[in-house]
mmCIF file of C-alpha atoms and ligand atoms in Angstrom:
data_model
loop_
_atom_site.group_PDB
_atom_site.id
_atom_site.type_symbol
_atom_site.label_atom_id
_atom_site.label_comp_id
_atom_site.label_asym_id
_atom_site.label_seq_id
_atom_site.Cartn_x
_atom_site.Cartn_y
_atom_site.Cartn_z
ATOM 1 C CA UNK A 1 -62.894 -9.592 180.788
ATOM 2 C CA UNK A 2 -65.408 -12.233 179.720
ATOM 3 C CA UNK A 3 -64.304 -15.760 178.941
ATOM 4 C CA UNK A 4 -65.307 -15.141 175.208
ATOM 5 C CA UNK A 5 -62.833 -12.248 174.901
ATOM 6 C CA UNK A 6 -60.064 -14.279 176.513
ATOM 7 C CA UNK A 7 -60.697 -17.192 174.074
ATOM 8 C CA UNK A 8 -60.558 -14.682 171.184
ATOM 9 C CA UNK A 9 -57.300 -13.286 172.494
ATOM 10 C CA UNK A 10 -55.738 -16.644 172.413
ATOM 11 C CA UNK A 11 -56.968 -17.466 168.968
ATOM 12 C CA UNK A 12 -55.921 -14.130 167.454
ATOM 13 C CA UNK A 13 -59.548 -13.701 166.554
ATOM 14 C CA UNK A 14 -61.848 -10.797 166.543
ATOM 15 C CA UNK A 15 -65.471 -11.805 166.970
ATOM 16 C CA UNK A 16 -68.122 -9.148 167.684
ATOM 17 C CA UNK A 17 -71.177 -9.570 169.952
ATOM 18 C CA UNK A 18 -73.243 -10.812 167.008
ATOM 19 C CA UNK A 19 -70.751 -13.554 166.304
ATOM 20 C CA UNK A 20 -69.338 -11.882 163.200
ATOM 21 C CA UNK A 21 -65.687 -12.633 162.566
ATOM 22 C CA UNK A 22 -63.991 -9.274 161.927
ATOM 23 C CA UNK A 23 -61.040 -9.842 159.656
ATOM 24 C CA UNK A 24 -61.083 -6.793 157.374
ATOM 25 C CA UNK A 25 -59.678 -3.314 158.258
ATOM 26 C CA UNK A 26 -60.132 -0.201 156.164
ATOM 27 C CA UNK A 27 -57.709 2.664 156.948
ATOM 28 C CA UNK A 28 -58.494 6.085 155.755
ATOM 29 C CA UNK A 29 -54.936 7.509 155.460
ATOM 30 C CA UNK A 30 -56.047 11.006 154.725
ATOM 31 C CA UNK A 31 -59.280 13.042 154.699
ATOM 32 C CA UNK A 32 -57.837 15.237 151.895
ATOM 33 C CA UNK A 33 -58.493 14.741 148.251
ATOM 34 C CA UNK A 34 -57.666 16.225 144.865
ATOM 35 C CA UNK A 35 -61.326 15.913 143.723
ATOM 36 C CA UNK A 36 -64.473 17.359 145.249
ATOM 37 C CA UNK A 37 -67.178 14.874 144.231
ATOM 38 C CA UNK A 38 -70.576 16.555 144.658
ATOM 39 C CA UNK A 39 -72.127 13.693 146.679
ATOM 40 C CA UNK A 40 -69.023 13.303 148.878
ATOM 41 C CA UNK A 41 -67.690 16.759 149.822
ATOM 42 C CA UNK A 42 -68.638 20.388 149.652
ATOM 43 C CA UNK A 43 -66.347 22.562 147.456
ATOM 44 C CA UNK A 44 -64.818 24.338 150.461
ATOM 45 C CA UNK A 45 -64.045 21.583 152.850
ATOM 46 C CA UNK A 46 -62.379 22.119 156.201
ATOM 47 C CA UNK A 47 -59.927 19.269 156.756
ATOM 48 C CA UNK A 48 -58.402 17.929 159.934
ATOM 49 C CA UNK A 49 -55.487 19.864 161.245
ATOM 50 C CA UNK A 50 -52.166 17.996 160.363
ATOM 51 C CA UNK A 51 -51.145 17.615 163.948
ATOM 52 C CA UNK A 52 -54.162 15.419 164.637
ATOM 53 C CA UNK A 53 -53.162 12.997 161.951
ATOM 54 C CA UNK A 54 -51.475 9.787 162.952
ATOM 55 C CA UNK A 55 -48.001 9.650 161.342
ATOM 56 C CA UNK A 56 -47.372 6.866 158.880
ATOM 57 C CA UNK A 57 -45.261 5.175 161.460
ATOM 58 C CA UNK A 58 -48.178 5.280 163.950
ATOM 59 C CA UNK A 59 -50.608 4.034 161.315
ATOM 60 C CA UNK A 60 -48.249 1.204 160.562
ATOM 61 C CA UNK A 61 -47.881 0.244 164.252
ATOM 62 C CA UNK A 62 -51.679 0.240 164.706
ATOM 63 C CA UNK A 63 -52.214 -1.766 161.490
ATOM 64 C CA UNK A 64 -49.617 -4.311 162.645
ATOM 65 C CA UNK A 65 -51.374 -4.703 165.987
ATOM 66 C CA UNK A 66 -54.696 -5.234 164.162
ATOM 67 C CA UNK A 67 -52.979 -7.874 162.088
ATOM 68 C CA UNK A 68 -51.701 -9.466 165.259
ATOM 69 C CA UNK A 69 -55.356 -9.611 166.405
ATOM 70 C CA UNK A 70 -56.494 -11.485 163.317
ATOM 71 C CA UNK A 71 -57.040 -8.890 160.586
ATOM 72 C CA UNK A 72 -56.354 -10.511 157.182
ATOM 73 C CA UNK A 73 -57.326 -7.846 154.679
ATOM 74 C CA UNK A 74 -56.464 -4.180 154.617
ATOM 75 C CA UNK A 75 -57.893 -1.570 152.282
ATOM 76 C CA UNK A 76 -56.294 1.888 152.171
ATOM 77 C CA UNK A 77 -58.765 4.610 151.439
ATOM 78 C CA UNK A 78 -59.428 8.211 152.203
ATOM 79 C CA UNK A 79 -59.937 10.969 150.973
ATOM 80 C CA UNK A 80 -57.557 10.015 148.177
ATOM 81 C CA UNK A 81 -55.054 7.635 149.678
ATOM 82 C CA UNK A 82 -52.438 8.369 147.067
ATOM 83 C CA UNK A 83 -52.235 12.030 147.886
ATOM 84 C CA UNK A 84 -50.928 11.329 151.383
ATOM 85 C CA UNK A 85 -47.275 12.344 151.403
ATOM 86 C CA UNK A 86 -44.899 9.333 151.434
ATOM 87 C CA UNK A 87 -47.873 6.852 151.292
ATOM 88 C CA UNK A 88 -45.540 4.348 149.429
ATOM 89 C CA UNK A 89 -43.596 3.993 152.694
ATOM 90 C CA UNK A 90 -46.715 2.646 154.500
ATOM 91 C CA UNK A 91 -47.494 0.420 151.514
ATOM 92 C CA UNK A 92 -43.952 -1.002 151.521
ATOM 93 C CA UNK A 93 -44.139 -1.824 155.230
ATOM 94 C CA UNK A 94 -47.613 -3.487 154.927
ATOM 95 C CA UNK A 95 -46.340 -5.429 151.897
ATOM 96 C CA UNK A 96 -43.835 -7.128 154.190
ATOM 97 C CA UNK A 97 -46.890 -8.512 156.153
ATOM 98 C CA UNK A 98 -48.069 -10.195 152.910
ATOM 99 C CA UNK A 99 -44.603 -11.631 152.361
ATOM 100 C CA UNK A 100 -44.638 -13.087 155.853
ATOM 101 C CA UNK A 101 -48.148 -14.486 155.278
ATOM 102 C CA UNK A 102 -49.561 -12.472 158.239
ATOM 103 C CA UNK A 103 -51.875 -10.510 155.844
ATOM 104 C CA UNK A 104 -53.707 -12.047 152.930
ATOM 105 C CA UNK A 105 -54.605 -8.935 150.990
ATOM 106 C CA UNK A 106 -53.482 -5.342 150.685
ATOM 107 C CA UNK A 107 -55.642 -3.188 148.479
ATOM 108 C CA UNK A 108 -56.859 0.393 147.847
ATOM 109 C CA UNK A 109 -59.853 2.366 146.837
ATOM 110 C CA UNK A 110 -58.680 5.441 144.757
ATOM 111 C CA UNK A 111 -60.049 8.083 142.382
ATOM 112 C CA UNK A 112 -57.269 6.997 139.980
ATOM 113 C CA UNK A 113 -55.808 10.500 139.626
ATOM 114 C CA UNK A 114 -52.324 9.438 140.829
ATOM 115 C CA UNK A 115 -52.135 5.925 139.312
ATOM 116 C CA UNK A 116 -49.908 6.958 136.407
ATOM 117 C CA UNK A 117 -47.201 7.815 138.995
ATOM 118 C CA UNK A 118 -47.791 5.071 141.507
ATOM 119 C CA UNK A 119 -49.174 1.947 139.761
ATOM 120 C CA UNK A 120 -45.847 0.217 139.235
ATOM 121 C CA UNK A 121 -44.715 0.703 142.827
ATOM 122 C CA UNK A 122 -48.131 -0.647 144.015
ATOM 123 C CA UNK A 123 -47.749 -3.638 141.845
ATOM 124 C CA UNK A 124 -44.172 -4.286 143.247
ATOM 125 C CA UNK A 125 -45.619 -4.134 146.792
ATOM 126 C CA UNK A 126 -48.211 -6.906 146.600
ATOM 127 C CA UNK A 127 -51.203 -4.695 145.612
ATOM 128 C CA UNK A 128 -53.058 -7.041 143.243
ATOM 129 C CA UNK A 129 -56.384 -5.239 142.973
ATOM 130 C CA UNK A 130 -57.609 -1.640 143.202
ATOM 131 C CA UNK A 131 -61.127 -0.181 143.194
ATOM 132 C CA UNK A 132 -61.226 2.984 141.081
ATOM 133 C CA UNK A 133 -64.198 5.313 141.214
ATOM 134 C CA UNK A 134 -65.612 6.587 137.869
ATOM 135 C CA UNK A 135 -69.130 7.987 137.819
ATOM 136 C CA UNK A 136 -69.145 9.043 134.122
ATOM 137 C CA UNK A 137 -67.273 8.395 130.904
ATOM 138 C CA UNK A 138 -68.289 11.734 129.492
ATOM 139 C CA UNK A 139 -65.393 14.156 130.244
ATOM 140 C CA UNK A 140 -67.709 17.155 130.935
ATOM 141 C CA UNK A 141 -70.015 15.176 133.199
ATOM 142 C CA UNK A 142 -67.023 13.647 134.943
ATOM 143 C CA UNK A 143 -65.636 17.147 135.623
ATOM 144 C CA UNK A 144 -69.109 18.314 136.807
ATOM 145 C CA UNK A 145 -69.351 15.396 139.232
ATOM 146 C CA UNK A 146 -65.809 15.467 140.572
ATOM 147 C CA UNK A 147 -65.534 19.234 140.229
ATOM 148 C CA UNK A 148 -61.680 18.930 139.885
ATOM 149 C CA UNK A 149 -61.105 15.653 138.181
ATOM 150 C CA UNK A 150 -59.634 14.867 134.746
ATOM 151 C CA UNK A 151 -61.111 11.719 133.204
ATOM 152 C CA UNK A 152 -58.229 11.305 130.690
ATOM 153 C CA UNK A 153 -55.723 11.025 133.497
ATOM 154 C CA UNK A 154 -57.818 8.470 135.335
ATOM 155 C CA UNK A 155 -58.263 6.159 132.311
ATOM 156 C CA UNK A 156 -54.501 6.493 131.531
ATOM 157 C CA UNK A 157 -53.802 5.571 135.199
ATOM 158 C CA UNK A 158 -56.069 2.505 134.871
ATOM 159 C CA UNK A 159 -54.155 1.421 131.752
ATOM 160 C CA UNK A 160 -50.766 1.764 133.564
ATOM 161 C CA UNK A 161 -52.135 -0.236 136.495
ATOM 162 C CA UNK A 162 -53.491 -3.015 134.288
ATOM 163 C CA UNK A 163 -50.164 -3.208 132.398
ATOM 164 C CA UNK A 164 -48.459 -3.637 135.813
ATOM 165 C CA UNK A 165 -50.686 -6.606 136.476
ATOM 166 C CA UNK A 166 -53.187 -5.017 138.879
ATOM 167 C CA UNK A 167 -56.873 -5.988 138.516
ATOM 168 C CA UNK A 168 -59.149 -2.988 138.503
ATOM 169 C CA UNK A 169 -62.723 -2.881 139.762
ATOM 170 C CA UNK A 170 -64.782 0.165 138.911
ATOM 171 C CA UNK A 171 -66.987 1.779 141.580
ATOM 172 C CA UNK A 172 -69.800 4.009 140.223
ATOM 173 C CA UNK A 173 -72.160 6.037 142.458
ATOM 174 C CA UNK A 174 -75.615 5.902 140.914
ATOM 175 C CA UNK A 175 -77.078 9.437 140.753
ATOM 176 C CA UNK A 176 -80.703 9.945 139.556
ATOM 177 C CA UNK A 177 -80.877 12.529 136.770
ATOM 178 C CA UNK A 178 -77.108 12.755 136.570
ATOM 179 C CA UNK A 179 -75.543 9.449 135.381
ATOM 180 C CA UNK A 180 -78.409 6.920 135.519
ATOM 181 C CA UNK A 181 -78.909 6.857 131.776
ATOM 182 C CA UNK A 182 -75.254 6.303 131.224
ATOM 183 C CA UNK A 183 -74.808 3.439 133.638
ATOM 184 C CA UNK A 184 -75.570 0.526 131.264
ATOM 185 C CA UNK A 185 -72.794 1.995 128.994
ATOM 186 C CA UNK A 186 -70.371 2.232 131.852
ATOM 187 C CA UNK A 187 -71.101 -1.362 132.773
ATOM 188 C CA UNK A 188 -70.425 -2.422 129.239
ATOM 189 C CA UNK A 189 -67.239 -0.390 128.996
ATOM 190 C CA UNK A 190 -65.927 -1.884 132.235
ATOM 191 C CA UNK A 191 -66.704 -5.495 131.243
ATOM 192 C CA UNK A 192 -65.376 -4.985 127.724
ATOM 193 C CA UNK A 193 -62.070 -3.922 129.362
ATOM 194 C CA UNK A 194 -61.951 -6.923 131.729
ATOM 195 C CA UNK A 195 -62.970 -4.968 134.842
ATOM 196 C CA UNK A 196 -65.756 -5.786 137.324
ATOM 197 C CA UNK A 197 -67.959 -2.982 138.356
ATOM 198 C CA UNK A 198 -69.989 -2.045 141.476
ATOM 199 C CA UNK A 199 -72.795 0.425 141.630
ATOM 200 C CA UNK A 200 -73.241 2.311 144.851
ATOM 201 C CA UNK A 201 -76.254 4.114 146.383
ATOM 202 C CA UNK A 202 -75.621 7.548 147.758
ATOM 203 C CA UNK A 203 -75.355 7.479 151.494
ATOM 204 C CA UNK A 204 -76.343 10.354 153.816
ATOM 205 C CA UNK A 205 -72.832 11.185 155.223
ATOM 206 C CA UNK A 206 -71.699 14.709 155.994
ATOM 207 C CA UNK A 207 -72.965 18.059 154.721
ATOM 208 C CA UNK A 208 -72.576 18.720 151.060
ATOM 209 C CA UNK A 209 -73.565 21.869 149.137
ATOM 210 C CA UNK A 210 -76.801 20.369 147.845
ATOM 211 C CA UNK A 211 -79.592 17.981 148.900
ATOM 212 C CA UNK A 212 -78.594 14.298 148.293
ATOM 213 C CA UNK A 213 -82.206 13.114 148.297
ATOM 214 C CA UNK A 214 -82.770 14.745 144.899
ATOM 215 C CA UNK A 215 -80.209 12.320 143.316
ATOM 216 C CA UNK A 216 -80.780 9.218 145.355
ATOM 217 C CA UNK A 217 -81.469 6.254 143.168
ATOM 218 C CA UNK A 218 -82.657 2.980 144.780
ATOM 219 C CA UNK A 219 -80.547 0.288 143.076
ATOM 220 C CA UNK A 220 -82.989 -2.367 144.241
ATOM 221 C CA UNK A 221 -85.489 -0.577 141.930
ATOM 222 C CA UNK A 222 -82.914 0.321 139.202
ATOM 223 C CA UNK A 223 -82.033 -3.416 138.897
ATOM 224 C CA UNK A 224 -85.317 -3.708 136.983
ATOM 225 C CA UNK A 225 -84.138 -1.053 134.455
ATOM 226 C CA UNK A 226 -80.812 -2.920 134.091
ATOM 227 C CA UNK A 227 -82.632 -6.045 133.182
ATOM 228 C CA UNK A 228 -83.661 -4.404 129.923
ATOM 229 C CA UNK A 229 -79.989 -4.249 128.936
ATOM 230 C CA UNK A 230 -78.531 -7.316 130.583
ATOM 231 C CA UNK A 231 -79.558 -10.824 131.726
ATOM 232 C CA UNK A 232 -78.462 -10.730 135.377
ATOM 233 C CA UNK A 233 -77.630 -13.996 137.037
ATOM 234 C CA UNK A 234 -77.111 -13.992 140.811
ATOM 235 C CA UNK A 235 -73.665 -15.202 141.858
ATOM 236 C CA UNK A 236 -72.566 -16.460 145.264
ATOM 237 C CA UNK A 237 -69.462 -14.291 145.516
ATOM 238 C CA UNK A 238 -69.419 -12.540 148.910
ATOM 239 C CA UNK A 239 -66.994 -10.117 150.444
ATOM 240 C CA UNK A 240 -68.726 -9.658 153.828
ATOM 241 C CA UNK A 241 -69.725 -6.203 152.631
ATOM 242 C CA UNK A 242 -73.002 -4.657 151.612
ATOM 243 C CA UNK A 243 -72.517 -5.767 147.931
ATOM 244 C CA UNK A 244 -74.474 -8.319 146.134
ATOM 245 C CA UNK A 245 -73.135 -9.755 142.885
ATOM 246 C CA UNK A 246 -74.486 -10.687 139.464
ATOM 247 C CA UNK A 247 -73.058 -11.982 136.225
ATOM 248 C CA UNK A 248 -74.208 -10.088 133.109
ATOM 249 C CA UNK A 249 -74.833 -12.942 130.692
ATOM 250 C CA UNK A 250 -74.154 -10.707 127.614
ATOM 251 C CA UNK A 251 -70.685 -9.571 128.763
ATOM 252 C CA UNK A 252 -69.695 -12.356 131.169
ATOM 253 C CA UNK A 253 -68.565 -9.611 133.598
ATOM 254 C CA UNK A 254 -69.328 -9.243 137.329
ATOM 255 C CA UNK A 255 -71.743 -6.498 138.523
ATOM 256 C CA UNK A 256 -72.013 -5.626 142.150
ATOM 257 C CA UNK A 257 -74.832 -3.588 143.729
ATOM 258 C CA UNK A 258 -74.178 -1.804 147.070
ATOM 259 C CA UNK A 259 -77.609 -1.210 148.448
ATOM 260 C CA UNK A 260 -77.151 -0.119 152.084
ATOM 261 C CA UNK A 261 -80.281 1.969 151.980
ATOM 262 C CA UNK A 262 -82.805 -0.030 149.889
ATOM 263 C CA UNK A 263 -81.564 -3.391 151.237
ATOM 264 C CA UNK A 264 -79.539 -3.782 154.356
ATOM 265 C CA UNK A 265 -76.886 -6.574 154.448
ATOM 266 C CA UNK A 266 -75.295 -5.813 157.821
ATOM 267 C CA UNK A 267 -75.685 -9.344 159.097
ATOM 268 C CA UNK A 268 -72.558 -10.412 157.169
ATOM 269 C CA UNK A 269 -70.459 -7.410 158.052
ATOM 270 C CA UNK A 270 -66.803 -8.385 158.644
ATOM 271 C CA UNK A 271 -65.114 -4.933 158.794
ATOM 272 C CA UNK A 272 -64.084 -1.978 160.961
ATOM 273 C CA UNK A 273 -62.543 1.339 160.001
ATOM 274 C CA UNK A 274 -59.725 3.457 161.252
ATOM 275 C CA UNK A 275 -59.478 7.107 160.343
ATOM 276 C CA UNK A 276 -56.305 9.018 159.664
ATOM 277 C CA UNK A 277 -56.578 10.624 163.136
ATOM 278 C CA UNK A 278 -56.784 7.283 164.828
ATOM 279 C CA UNK A 279 -60.549 6.954 165.468
ATOM 280 C CA UNK A 280 -62.032 3.519 165.044
ATOM 281 C CA UNK A 281 -65.539 3.406 163.617
ATOM 282 C CA UNK A 282 -67.142 0.004 164.213
ATOM 283 C CA UNK A 283 -69.820 0.787 161.574
ATOM 284 C CA UNK A 284 -69.802 3.103 158.558
ATOM 285 C CA UNK A 285 -73.290 4.209 159.233
ATOM 286 C CA UNK A 286 -73.079 5.049 163.004
ATOM 287 C CA UNK A 287 -71.299 7.959 164.796
ATOM 288 C CA UNK A 288 -69.903 5.867 167.616
ATOM 289 C CA UNK A 289 -66.070 5.730 167.648
ATOM 290 C CA UNK A 290 -63.213 4.749 169.840
ATOM 291 C CA UNK A 291 -60.168 6.988 170.045
ATOM 292 C CA UNK A 292 -56.793 5.243 169.594
ATOM 293 C CA UNK A 293 -54.898 8.566 168.968
ATOM 294 C CA UNK A 294 -54.449 9.593 172.660
ATOM 295 C CA UNK A 295 -53.644 6.027 173.742
ATOM 296 C CA UNK A 296 -51.002 5.722 170.956
ATOM 297 C CA UNK A 297 -49.421 9.117 172.041
ATOM 298 C CA UNK A 298 -49.327 8.215 175.714
ATOM 299 C CA UNK A 299 -46.483 5.651 175.772
ATOM 300 C CA UNK A 300 -49.022 2.852 175.545
ATOM 301 C CA UNK A 301 -47.578 -0.674 175.252
ATOM 302 C CA UNK A 302 -48.657 -3.003 172.415
ATOM 303 C CA UNK A 303 -50.723 -4.897 174.986
ATOM 304 C CA UNK A 304 -52.720 -1.706 175.930
ATOM 305 C CA UNK A 305 -53.476 -1.172 172.303
ATOM 306 C CA UNK A 306 -54.491 -4.764 171.627
ATOM 307 C CA UNK A 307 -56.750 -4.599 174.771
ATOM 308 C CA UNK A 308 -58.481 -1.522 173.161
ATOM 309 C CA UNK A 309 -58.940 -3.228 169.889
ATOM 310 C CA UNK A 310 -60.700 -6.165 171.584
ATOM 311 C CA UNK A 311 -62.843 -3.837 173.672
ATOM 312 C CA UNK A 312 -63.859 -1.840 170.637
ATOM 313 C CA UNK A 313 -64.982 -4.849 168.668
ATOM 314 C CA UNK A 314 -67.343 -5.680 171.529
ATOM 315 C CA UNK A 315 -69.033 -2.256 170.782
ATOM 316 C CA UNK A 316 -69.742 -3.077 167.087
ATOM 317 C CA UNK A 317 -73.481 -2.438 166.457
ATOM 318 C CA UNK A 318 -75.835 -4.839 164.802
ATOM 319 C CA UNK A 319 -76.487 -2.474 161.865
ATOM 320 C CA UNK A 320 -76.389 1.030 160.464
ATOM 321 C CA UNK A 321 -79.152 3.663 160.786
ATOM 322 C CA UNK A 322 -79.070 5.098 157.174
ATOM 323 C CA UNK A 323 -82.386 6.382 155.876
ATOM 324 C CA UNK A 324 -82.829 8.564 152.884
ATOM 325 C CA UNK A 325 -86.196 9.913 151.865
ATOM 326 C CA UNK A 326 -87.962 13.301 151.639
ATOM 327 C CA UNK A 327 -88.466 13.320 155.449
ATOM 328 C CA UNK A 328 -84.785 12.664 156.176
ATOM 329 C CA UNK A 329 -82.718 15.282 154.362
ATOM 330 C CA UNK A 330 -80.144 15.694 157.097
ATOM 331 C CA UNK A 331 -77.081 13.390 157.050
ATOM 332 C CA UNK A 332 -77.510 10.204 159.096
ATOM 333 C CA UNK A 333 -73.943 10.597 160.300
ATOM 334 C CA UNK A 334 -72.234 13.946 160.513
ATOM 335 C CA UNK A 335 -68.809 12.994 159.084
ATOM 336 C CA UNK A 336 -68.140 12.869 155.353
ATOM 337 C CA UNK A 337 -67.390 9.489 153.628
ATOM 338 C CA UNK A 338 -63.839 10.914 153.006
ATOM 339 C CA UNK A 339 -63.138 10.797 156.823
ATOM 340 C CA UNK A 340 -63.838 6.981 157.105
ATOM 341 C CA UNK A 341 -63.335 6.026 153.470
ATOM 342 C CA UNK A 342 -65.897 4.004 151.453
HETATM 343 N N1 LIG B 1 -61.060 8.954 146.946
HETATM 344 C C1 LIG B 1 -61.232 7.557 146.741
HETATM 345 C C2 LIG B 1 -62.331 7.266 145.772
HETATM 346 O O1 LIG B 1 -63.089 8.104 145.344
HETATM 347 O O2 LIG B 1 -62.421 6.086 145.307
HETATM 348 C C3 LIG B 1 -61.439 6.782 147.976
HETATM 349 C C4 LIG B 1 -62.386 7.365 149.019
HETATM 350 S S1 LIG B 1 -64.031 7.506 148.498
HETATM 351 C C5 LIG B 1 -64.787 8.170 150.021
HETATM 352 C C6 LIG B 1 -64.579 5.866 148.502
HETATM 353 C C7 LIG B 1 -65.936 5.527 147.717
HETATM 354 O O3 LIG B 1 -66.910 6.137 148.390
HETATM 355 C C8 LIG B 1 -65.869 6.106 146.266
HETATM 356 O O4 LIG B 1 -66.271 5.105 145.370
HETATM 357 C C9 LIG B 1 -66.984 7.124 146.343
HETATM 358 O O5 LIG B 1 -67.550 7.248 145.056
HETATM 359 C C10 LIG B 1 -67.843 6.702 147.432
HETATM 360 N N2 LIG B 1 -68.571 7.750 148.133
HETATM 361 C C11 LIG B 1 -68.203 8.929 148.577
HETATM 362 N N3 LIG B 1 -69.197 9.635 149.182
HETATM 363 C C12 LIG B 1 -70.289 8.756 149.157
HETATM 364 C C13 LIG B 1 -71.624 8.916 149.567
HETATM 365 N N4 LIG B 1 -72.081 9.962 150.255
HETATM 366 N N5 LIG B 1 -72.433 7.881 149.277
HETATM 367 C C14 LIG B 1 -72.051 6.797 148.605
HETATM 368 N N6 LIG B 1 -70.783 6.608 148.098
HETATM 369 C C15 LIG B 1 -69.897 7.595 148.360
HETATM 370 FE FE1 LIG B 2 -62.328 12.449 146.788
HETATM 371 FE FE2 LIG B 2 -63.181 9.999 146.587
HETATM 372 FE FE3 LIG B 2 -64.703 11.785 147.933
HETATM 373 FE FE4 LIG B 2 -64.467 11.984 145.325
HETATM 374 S S1 LIG B 2 -65.340 10.306 146.458
HETATM 375 S S2 LIG B 2 -64.250 13.697 146.769
HETATM 376 S S3 LIG B 2 -62.462 11.265 144.932
HETATM 377 S S4 LIG B 2 -62.709 11.102 148.532
#
């Protein structure tokens, strides 16, 4: 063990080889989903066998050990996190870590389909903010993009969540020839309803039924189109992710642009990801992973697991390898976004 690692152990600190402080963990609690968004999944997906999933108790143990190592923010994602059976149990347990000040934020990325049912329980368990994905406000187009989604339910879910005191941020994947003309309207709708919004470039992850390059829209270029509708003022807000933020002067709302392909911001990355089967991905855009599943199921002590957490952080690469253009039609990484979450 190098001196550096020993020092980080003592400080409850995770620092990667490029001196980035890792304090943000995303947990994909399921790879299953009640939608089949065209850029994310094929219609007939093969999901992981249930036996390979970590139980909620195992996920909680692992998350707690990450918190002991210095993780301060946890985002639950998927697949659709709210379709995992008994997910509220895990959220209740993680909420106790907020009460004890060991964790600063517990949040979710969701398609919003189950919010009507769960929003009040989430609010009662320290969930203060949720990202909800909406790629169109046109019911037919929403159905076409999500294949199985119902826009009305999602909007109603957002209203219930807002009423419960949860702040909503909208995520919209920008798709050339699909929703690009509607995007200024979606931004205005979000801001008029007191929600920030982030636009996302399609990332080449996992096989889908079509060719992603056809719908890829460079947000670095699309920003010029947006300037016809809004005066965009850069703002300093940073989350350690690949998003850059602007204030739309006309609405006063915040607009984020996630541009991993047209502009790479890996230098500030502060996060790692755990899948529902216990694989840790040090980077969303690389295939390298570390398996916690077999260790956790082999009578490992907490110390063994903490050792593996520290060793894994030493493997975090400097940046992703995403490319999307007409010469690169194959996915850069073979797994779907639903395996590691967004
Ligand atoms: N089901 C939840 C949802 O849709 O918000 C959480 C998981 S989903 C994988 C997280 C985010 O990733 C969503 O905003 C979704 O639109 C986005 N996403 C999925 N596949 C993507 C891809 N290939 N490229 C870019 N964004 C993607
Ligand atoms: Fe499901 Fe989210 Fe993927 Fe859509 S983007 S299929 S809602 S996991």
